[in-house]
Structure formats: C-alpha cells, structure tokens
C-alpha positions as a LaTeX table, in Angstrom:
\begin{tabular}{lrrr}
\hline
Residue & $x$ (\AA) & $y$ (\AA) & $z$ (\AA) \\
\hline
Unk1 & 69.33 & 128.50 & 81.04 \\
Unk2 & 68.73 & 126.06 & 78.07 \\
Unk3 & 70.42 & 129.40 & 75.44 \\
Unk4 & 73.91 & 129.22 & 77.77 \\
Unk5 & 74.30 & 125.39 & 76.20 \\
Unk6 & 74.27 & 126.62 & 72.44 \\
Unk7 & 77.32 & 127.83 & 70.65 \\
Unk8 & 76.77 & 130.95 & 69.25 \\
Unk9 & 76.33 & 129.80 & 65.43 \\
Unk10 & 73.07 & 128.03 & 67.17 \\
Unk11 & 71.87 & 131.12 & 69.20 \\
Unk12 & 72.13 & 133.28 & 66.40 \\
Unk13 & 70.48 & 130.79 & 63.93 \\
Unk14 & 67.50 & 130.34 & 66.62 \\
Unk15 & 67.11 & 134.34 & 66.81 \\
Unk16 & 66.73 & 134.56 & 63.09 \\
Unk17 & 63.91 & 132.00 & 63.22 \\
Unk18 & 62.46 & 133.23 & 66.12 \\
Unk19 & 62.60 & 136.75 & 64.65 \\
Unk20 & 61.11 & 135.79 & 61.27 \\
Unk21 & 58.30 & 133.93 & 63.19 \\
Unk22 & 57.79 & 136.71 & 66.04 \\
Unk23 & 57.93 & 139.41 & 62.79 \\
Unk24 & 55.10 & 137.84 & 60.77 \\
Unk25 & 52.65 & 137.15 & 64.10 \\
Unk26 & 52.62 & 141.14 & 64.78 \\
Unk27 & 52.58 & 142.00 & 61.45 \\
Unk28 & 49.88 & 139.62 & 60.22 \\
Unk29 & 47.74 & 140.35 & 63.76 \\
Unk30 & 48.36 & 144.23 & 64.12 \\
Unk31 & 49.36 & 145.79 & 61.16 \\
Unk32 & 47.51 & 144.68 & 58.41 \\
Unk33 & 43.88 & 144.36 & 59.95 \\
Unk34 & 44.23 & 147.98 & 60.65 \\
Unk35 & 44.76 & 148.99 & 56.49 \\
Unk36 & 42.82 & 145.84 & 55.51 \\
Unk37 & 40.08 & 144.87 & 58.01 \\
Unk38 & 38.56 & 141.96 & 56.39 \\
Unk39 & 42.03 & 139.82 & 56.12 \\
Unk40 & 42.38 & 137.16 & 55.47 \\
Unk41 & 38.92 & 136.81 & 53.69 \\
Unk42 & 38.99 & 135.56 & 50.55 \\
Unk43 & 43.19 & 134.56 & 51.20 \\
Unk44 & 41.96 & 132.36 & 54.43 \\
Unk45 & 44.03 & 129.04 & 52.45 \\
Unk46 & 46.91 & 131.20 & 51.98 \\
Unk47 & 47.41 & 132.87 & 55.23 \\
Unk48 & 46.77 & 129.34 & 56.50 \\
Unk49 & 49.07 & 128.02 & 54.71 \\
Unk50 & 51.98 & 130.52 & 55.03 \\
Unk51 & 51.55 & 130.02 & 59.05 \\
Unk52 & 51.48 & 126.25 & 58.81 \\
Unk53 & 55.28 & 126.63 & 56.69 \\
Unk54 & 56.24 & 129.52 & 59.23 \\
Unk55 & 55.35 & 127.10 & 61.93 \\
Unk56 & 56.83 & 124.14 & 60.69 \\
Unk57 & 60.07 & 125.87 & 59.61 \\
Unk58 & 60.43 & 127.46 & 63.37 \\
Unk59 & 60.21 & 123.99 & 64.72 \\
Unk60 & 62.81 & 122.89 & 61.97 \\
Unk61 & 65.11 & 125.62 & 63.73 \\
Unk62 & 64.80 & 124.90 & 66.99 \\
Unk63 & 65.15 & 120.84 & 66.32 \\
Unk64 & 68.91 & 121.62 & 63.54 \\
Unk65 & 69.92 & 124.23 & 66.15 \\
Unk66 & 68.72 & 123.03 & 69.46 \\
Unk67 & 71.02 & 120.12 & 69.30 \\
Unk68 & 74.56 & 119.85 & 70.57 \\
Unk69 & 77.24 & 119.26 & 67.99 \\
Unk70 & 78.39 & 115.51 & 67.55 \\
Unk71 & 81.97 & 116.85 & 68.85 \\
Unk72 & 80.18 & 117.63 & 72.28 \\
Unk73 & 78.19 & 114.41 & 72.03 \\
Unk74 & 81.57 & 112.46 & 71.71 \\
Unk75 & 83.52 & 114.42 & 73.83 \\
Unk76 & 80.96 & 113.68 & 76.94 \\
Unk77 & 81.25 & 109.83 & 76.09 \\
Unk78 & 84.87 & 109.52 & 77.08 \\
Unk79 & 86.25 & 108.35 & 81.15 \\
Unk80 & 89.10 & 108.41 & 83.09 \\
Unk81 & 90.34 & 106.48 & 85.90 \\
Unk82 & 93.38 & 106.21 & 88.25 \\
Unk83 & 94.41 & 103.55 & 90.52 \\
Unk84 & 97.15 & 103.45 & 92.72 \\
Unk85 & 99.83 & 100.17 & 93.40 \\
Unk86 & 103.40 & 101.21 & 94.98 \\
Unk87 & 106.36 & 99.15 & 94.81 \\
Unk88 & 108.76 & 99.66 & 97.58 \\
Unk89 & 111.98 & 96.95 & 97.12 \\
Unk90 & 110.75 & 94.27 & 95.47 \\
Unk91 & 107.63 & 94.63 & 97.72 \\
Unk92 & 104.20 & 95.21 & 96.34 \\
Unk93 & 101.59 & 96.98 & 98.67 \\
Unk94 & 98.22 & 98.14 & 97.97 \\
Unk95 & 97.48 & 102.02 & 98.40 \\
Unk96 & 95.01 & 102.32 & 101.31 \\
Unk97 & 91.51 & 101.95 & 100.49 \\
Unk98 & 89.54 & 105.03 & 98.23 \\
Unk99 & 87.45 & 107.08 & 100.33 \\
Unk100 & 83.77 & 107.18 & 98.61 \\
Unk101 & 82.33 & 110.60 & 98.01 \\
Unk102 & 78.16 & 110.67 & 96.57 \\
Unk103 & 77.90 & 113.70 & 94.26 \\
Unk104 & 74.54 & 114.64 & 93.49 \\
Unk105 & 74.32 & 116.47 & 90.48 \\
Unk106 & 71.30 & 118.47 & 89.59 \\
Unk107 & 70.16 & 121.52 & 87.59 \\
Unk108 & 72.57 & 123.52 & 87.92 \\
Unk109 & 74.23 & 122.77 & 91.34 \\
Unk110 & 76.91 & 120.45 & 92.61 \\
Unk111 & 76.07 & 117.99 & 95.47 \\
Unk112 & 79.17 & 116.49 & 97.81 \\
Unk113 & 78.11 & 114.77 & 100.64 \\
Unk114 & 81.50 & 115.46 & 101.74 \\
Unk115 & 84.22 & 117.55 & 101.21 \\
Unk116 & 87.08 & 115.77 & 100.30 \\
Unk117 & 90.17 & 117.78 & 102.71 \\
Unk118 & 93.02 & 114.81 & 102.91 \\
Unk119 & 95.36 & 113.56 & 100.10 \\
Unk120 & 94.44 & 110.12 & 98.93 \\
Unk121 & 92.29 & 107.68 & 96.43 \\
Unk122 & 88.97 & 109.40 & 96.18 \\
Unk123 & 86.11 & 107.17 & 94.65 \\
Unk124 & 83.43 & 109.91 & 93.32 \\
Unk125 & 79.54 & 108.22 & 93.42 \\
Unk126 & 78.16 & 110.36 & 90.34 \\
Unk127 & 74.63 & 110.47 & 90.47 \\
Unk128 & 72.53 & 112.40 & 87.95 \\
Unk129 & 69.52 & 113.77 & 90.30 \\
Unk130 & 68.63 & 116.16 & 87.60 \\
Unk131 & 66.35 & 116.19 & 84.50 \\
Unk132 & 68.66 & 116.60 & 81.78 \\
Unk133 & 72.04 & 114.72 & 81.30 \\
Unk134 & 75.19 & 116.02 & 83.20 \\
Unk135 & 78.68 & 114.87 & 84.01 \\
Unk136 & 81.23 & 115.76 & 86.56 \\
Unk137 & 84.76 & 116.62 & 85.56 \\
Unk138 & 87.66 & 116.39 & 88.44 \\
Unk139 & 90.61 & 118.78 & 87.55 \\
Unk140 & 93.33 & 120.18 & 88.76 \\
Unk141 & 97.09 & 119.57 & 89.59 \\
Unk142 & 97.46 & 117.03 & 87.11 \\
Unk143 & 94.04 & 114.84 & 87.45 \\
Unk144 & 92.12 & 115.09 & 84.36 \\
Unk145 & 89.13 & 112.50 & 84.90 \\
Unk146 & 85.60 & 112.58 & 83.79 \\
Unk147 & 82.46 & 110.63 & 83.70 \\
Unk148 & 80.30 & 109.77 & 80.88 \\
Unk149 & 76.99 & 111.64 & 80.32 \\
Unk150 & 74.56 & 110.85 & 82.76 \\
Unk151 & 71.00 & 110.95 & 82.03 \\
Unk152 & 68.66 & 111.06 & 84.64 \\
Unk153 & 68.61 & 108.83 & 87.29 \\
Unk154 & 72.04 & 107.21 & 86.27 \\
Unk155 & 75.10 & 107.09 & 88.15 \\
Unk156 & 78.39 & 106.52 & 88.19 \\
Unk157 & 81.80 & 105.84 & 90.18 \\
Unk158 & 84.95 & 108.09 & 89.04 \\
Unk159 & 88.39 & 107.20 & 90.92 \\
Unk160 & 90.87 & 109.78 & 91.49 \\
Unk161 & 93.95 & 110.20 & 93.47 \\
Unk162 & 93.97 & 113.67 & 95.02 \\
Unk163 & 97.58 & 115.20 & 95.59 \\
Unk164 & 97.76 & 118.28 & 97.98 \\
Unk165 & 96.57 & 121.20 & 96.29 \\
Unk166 & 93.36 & 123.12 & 94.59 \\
Unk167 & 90.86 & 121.06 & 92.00 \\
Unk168 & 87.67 & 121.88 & 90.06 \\
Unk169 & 85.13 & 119.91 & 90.16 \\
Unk170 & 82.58 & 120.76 & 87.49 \\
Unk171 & 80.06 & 120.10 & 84.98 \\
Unk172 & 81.26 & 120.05 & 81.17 \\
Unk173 & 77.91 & 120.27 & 79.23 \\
Unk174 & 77.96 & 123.42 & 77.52 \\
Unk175 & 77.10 & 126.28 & 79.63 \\
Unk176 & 76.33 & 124.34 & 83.13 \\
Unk177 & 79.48 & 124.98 & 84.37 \\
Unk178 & 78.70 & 128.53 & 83.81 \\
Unk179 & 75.37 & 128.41 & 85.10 \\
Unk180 & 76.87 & 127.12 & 88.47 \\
Unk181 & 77.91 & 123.77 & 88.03 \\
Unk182 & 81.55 & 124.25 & 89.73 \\
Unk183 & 83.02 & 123.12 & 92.96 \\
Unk184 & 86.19 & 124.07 & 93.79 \\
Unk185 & 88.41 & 121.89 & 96.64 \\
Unk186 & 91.33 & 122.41 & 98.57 \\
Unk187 & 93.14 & 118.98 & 99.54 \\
Unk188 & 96.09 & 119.37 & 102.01 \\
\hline
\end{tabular}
C-alpha cells in the first residue's frame, strides 16, 4: 500500500535500488560460491565492504525516494472553510446551526458516524484514527474544502455548506484515495 503513495519517478528510482541490491545478494550467495567455493577468503574486507556501501546506498534510496515531494507536503497544509450569514431586507439572520458529523479516518477507510442526507451547514469532526497522516477532502457541486494533514491521533473540524446534490468525500495523500479512501454522498 505504502508503493500507491510514490509518483512514479520514486517507484522506478526504488526498483533500480532494490534491483541492484536484490542482483548482488543472489549473485554474491549463489553464483559465485559455486565457480569459486572459498569466496570471499582472502577478499573477506572487500566483500565486506562492498555490502556495507550496497547497504548503505539502498537505505539512501529508500530515505531520497521514500519521501513525498515538498509540493505534496504544501499542498496538504492548506484549509478551507465556509460559513453562512443571510441578509433578507435590511435584516440579518443567522443560518441555522451546523450539524456535526465525526469522521474517523483510518488506513485506508472512511469513518462517518452519519450520513449527511439534508441540505445545510455541515461541521465535519476529522479525526486521524490511523497510523500515518491523512486528510479529508469535501468536494463536489462547488465546495472545495480540506483539512490539514493529520497525524495520528489529531483532529480537526471542517465546515461546509452542503447544497442538494452528489459530493466526494476523500483522502488526498497520494494513493489513499485510491486505496479506498473515498466516500461518496448524496444530499437532497
């Protein structure tokens, strides 16, 4: 699940090193003890050292491509709320009060403790109950709000105003949304 969060510059970088690392274990522990049975022997400091590089240069890989781009990191730091005041005639009243919704978001599921069916102010209770970051997107007939990035055990409110009609409500980390981190609701 962790591979559908890379861009594919990352993925492929990561197979290289992983097949460069993969490679030289068989090789080194099937190959050449059958034509040379006493390796290492006298090249034990070499071999070591050639593994200690190979090792070293693997974990290089995984920590300069396991890492999201700082345009994902940025993009997951922005919100978006929407609040509601209606002026009727010189009169000012207060849309009624937002209906609270918890959202429980963990690896790689959506929670809603209710389904949100009615048009109206929605306040979303984002809580990450997962253990990697997440965020929860609400989208759809033109709402555009988002949460920060949650790390574990944080939370977050979102406020929306939900018009009649269909919205998305998903996960915008790289690959969750893919690997089933999407609600879609109906409001009438």
């Amino acid at each position: 699940m962790l591979l559908l969060g890379l861009s594919t510059g990352h993925k492929a970088g990561l197979a290289v090193a992983v097949f460069i690392f993969a490679g030289f274990s068989l090789i080194v522990s099937m190959l050449v003890p059958r034509y040379r049975p006493q390796f290492p022997g006298r090249g034990l400091g070499v071999f070591l050292v050639a593994c200690l590089l190979l090792f070293v240069g693997m974990m290089a890989a995984v920590v300069t491509f396991g890492k999201e781009s700082e345009a994902a990191t940025a993009e997951g730091h922005t919100t978006a709320a929407a609040t509601t005041t209606t002026t009727t005639q010189g009169t000012t009243t207060r849309a009624a009060p937002a209906t609270k919704v918890d959202v429980s978001e963990t690896e790689f599921k959506i929670t809603l403790a209710q389904t949100p069916t009615a048009a109206g102010s929605y306040e979303f209770v984002v809580k990450n109950d997962g253990k990697i970051p997440h965020d929860l997107v609400v989208s759809g007939n033109g709402v555009n709000a988002k949460t920060s990035l949650l790390n574990p055990g944080q939370s977050e409110t979102l406020k929306v105003d939900l018009k009649p009609g269909t919205y998305d409500l998903y996960c915008s980390v790289p690959g969750h949304k893919q690997a089933g981190m999407d609600v879609k609701v109906t409001v009438s």
